[in-house]
Amino acid sequence: MTTTLDPDLADETAPDRVVTAMRGALPGIDLDDSPATLAAHRTDRSAMPGDPDPLVLARPASTKQVSALLAYANAHRIPVVPQGTLTGVAGAASTISGAILLDLTAMDAIIRIDADDMIAVAQPGVIVADLAAAAAKQGLFYAPDPASAQIATLGGNVATNAGGMRCIKYGVTRESVRSLEVVLADGTVMRTRPSTIKTVGGLDLTGLIVGSEGTLAVVTEITVKLLPAPGPERGVLGLFPTVAQGLSATNRIAAGPRTPARLEFMDGRCLEAIRKHIPDAPVPAEANAWALAVTDARDGAEEDLASFEKIFADAGATTVQRADNAEELEAILEARRQLQPSARGLLGGSVEGDIAVPRSALAEFSARLAEVENDYDVTIALGGHVGDGNLHPIVAFTPAEGARERADEAVMTLSRLAQEMGGTMSGEHGVGLEKLPALATEMAPAALDLQRRIKGLFDPNGILNPGKKY
């Protein structure tokens, strides 16, 4: 869906004259069209650079200002790209020519934490880790824990339906969102549903907007559910001679009666990259697979850990190591968090995939990596959240002419492979611009057409993040 600038403004042609008109019509809204600012907001952490000529960066301070800005943009057919701290990795926040970049980071208030109803109400610019810390001060727990929680905004997590390491037990962001205040493309402000646990008084607009990557509405207030604080996290690390043994062990844990809070995996290529990036990392050279199972149970934690240890040992682990306190566990988790930056340095360049397959297909997917490596002359490191079948194959390449193109093609091949196995090309990162080419092989034409028609109902003039997601 494309947009066309309103003729009344098109007559002005020069971007600075359009911005001058906006300043007159939208007093009080911070509008910044300096080249340095626009360049700094051109893209997120993906490799998908946006257009070089967005119109202006707007920093609204309230829902009222967002409403006024969208009403103006809609009336004049100006595209709008919602942005946060730009930690996304699929290009959903990449710039569009002539667009207003809607920076929501100034709307960063935690409005309230309600210990009785066990909810928190916050604006989209709140940092995820700050919300979790505020909840913890009241003995409560915000479950979603994406890798970027220390710098990512709650609004960005809602826009992409972010996942992370705790999904096996607590689900993705959508499972924690109770209600949303949103601004529609024409400036209408509405709430998607009551904040009660139950409601069947309409279609699930909340679930529809979560994960829509700013294409349906702009989220201005988020109500999330909180949980009682869990017990302290403790874990068991297993090191294995083969990937097959490691995946067999994690599958047994995931399918067993003791659900871990985290279940993570890395193959030998991941471990090689981490050893290269962090020479003193606690990753033995002889290990070809790394698996970590974590419990946060208040009751039965000892039984959980004993079960994880036995499963790892029975699967052939050469090392089974328990982490009984926060310091020990953090040292192990830090190696996992270093996967992406480590893999980027393995050969000099890398592209990260985000596939998800049924857990029963994990071993087959892993076994097919060698042929993809050979076909595209790349190296693939495989790690991720095996508890929910979500893996991040990192395609590393030696920078040379055509190398990046081969890596991109390898990622697309891995995406198609996951789809053939009953999975998806994007488990948690979103579609944005990066994964648009894979949609045609994942969604039936009728389903894709239906999504686009829903987009048209929310946003008839197509101003909200056009060209993304669909």
PDB file of C-alpha atoms in Angstrom, residues 145 147 150 165-166 232-237 262 266 278 281-282 290 292-294 321-338:
ATOM      1  CA  ASP A 145      12.585 -10.880  28.806  1.00  0.00           C
ATOM      2  CA  ALA A 147      17.691  -9.945  24.919  1.00  0.00           C
ATOM      3  CA  GLN A 150      17.877  -3.113  29.015  1.00  0.00           C
ATOM      4  CA  MET A 165      14.483 -16.591  26.704  1.00  0.00           C
ATOM      5  CA  ARG A 166      11.477 -17.025  29.008  1.00  0.00           C
ATOM      6  CA  PRO A 232      15.446 -17.286  42.395  1.00  0.00           C
ATOM      7  CA  GLU A 233      16.700 -18.579  39.072  1.00  0.00           C
ATOM      8  CA  ARG A 234      18.997 -21.598  39.194  1.00  0.00           C
ATOM      9  CA  GLY A 235      20.190 -23.680  36.294  1.00  0.00           C
ATOM     10  CA  VAL A 236      22.003 -26.667  34.861  1.00  0.00           C
ATOM     11  CA  LEU A 237      24.498 -26.415  32.002  1.00  0.00           C
ATOM     12  CA  ARG A 262      14.583 -20.849  30.153  1.00  0.00           C
ATOM     13  CA  MET A 266      24.153 -23.258  21.044  1.00  0.00           C
ATOM     14  CA  ILE A 278      35.899 -13.676  24.555  1.00  0.00           C
ATOM     15  CA  ALA A 281      34.828 -17.500  28.146  1.00  0.00           C
ATOM     16  CA  PRO A 282      33.936 -20.664  30.116  1.00  0.00           C
ATOM     17  CA  TRP A 290      25.816 -26.253  24.827  1.00  0.00           C
ATOM     18  CA  LEU A 292      21.116 -24.554  29.577  1.00  0.00           C
ATOM     19  CA  ALA A 293      17.966 -25.348  31.538  1.00  0.00           C
ATOM     20  CA  VAL A 294      16.844 -22.859  34.206  1.00  0.00           C
ATOM     21  CA  GLN A 321      27.351 -28.161  35.789  1.00  0.00           C
ATOM     22  CA  ARG A 322      24.873 -26.682  38.233  1.00  0.00           C
ATOM     23  CA  ALA A 323      24.510 -22.935  38.827  1.00  0.00           C
ATOM     24  CA  ASP A 324      23.024 -22.566  42.291  1.00  0.00           C
ATOM     25  CA  ASN A 325      23.085 -18.802  42.687  1.00  0.00           C
ATOM     26  CA  ALA A 326      22.587 -15.653  40.641  1.00  0.00           C
ATOM     27  CA  GLU A 327      26.301 -15.018  40.146  1.00  0.00           C
ATOM     28  CA  GLU A 328      27.022 -18.502  38.797  1.00  0.00           C
ATOM     29  CA  LEU A 329      24.006 -18.451  36.511  1.00  0.00           C
ATOM     30  CA  GLU A 330      24.773 -14.966  35.212  1.00  0.00           C
ATOM     31  CA  ALA A 331      28.268 -16.075  34.200  1.00  0.00           C
ATOM     32  CA  ILE A 332      26.730 -18.840  32.076  1.00  0.00           C
ATOM     33  CA  LEU A 333      23.982 -16.639  30.638  1.00  0.00           C
ATOM     34  CA  GLU A 334      26.513 -14.000  29.636  1.00  0.00           C
ATOM     35  CA  ALA A 335      28.064 -16.445  27.173  1.00  0.00           C
ATOM     36  CA  ARG A 336      24.629 -16.935  25.589  1.00  0.00           C
ATOM     37  CA  ARG A 337      24.037 -13.177  25.408  1.00  0.00           C
ATOM     38  CA  GLN A 338      27.335 -12.754  23.573  1.00  0.00           C
TER      39      GLN A 338
END
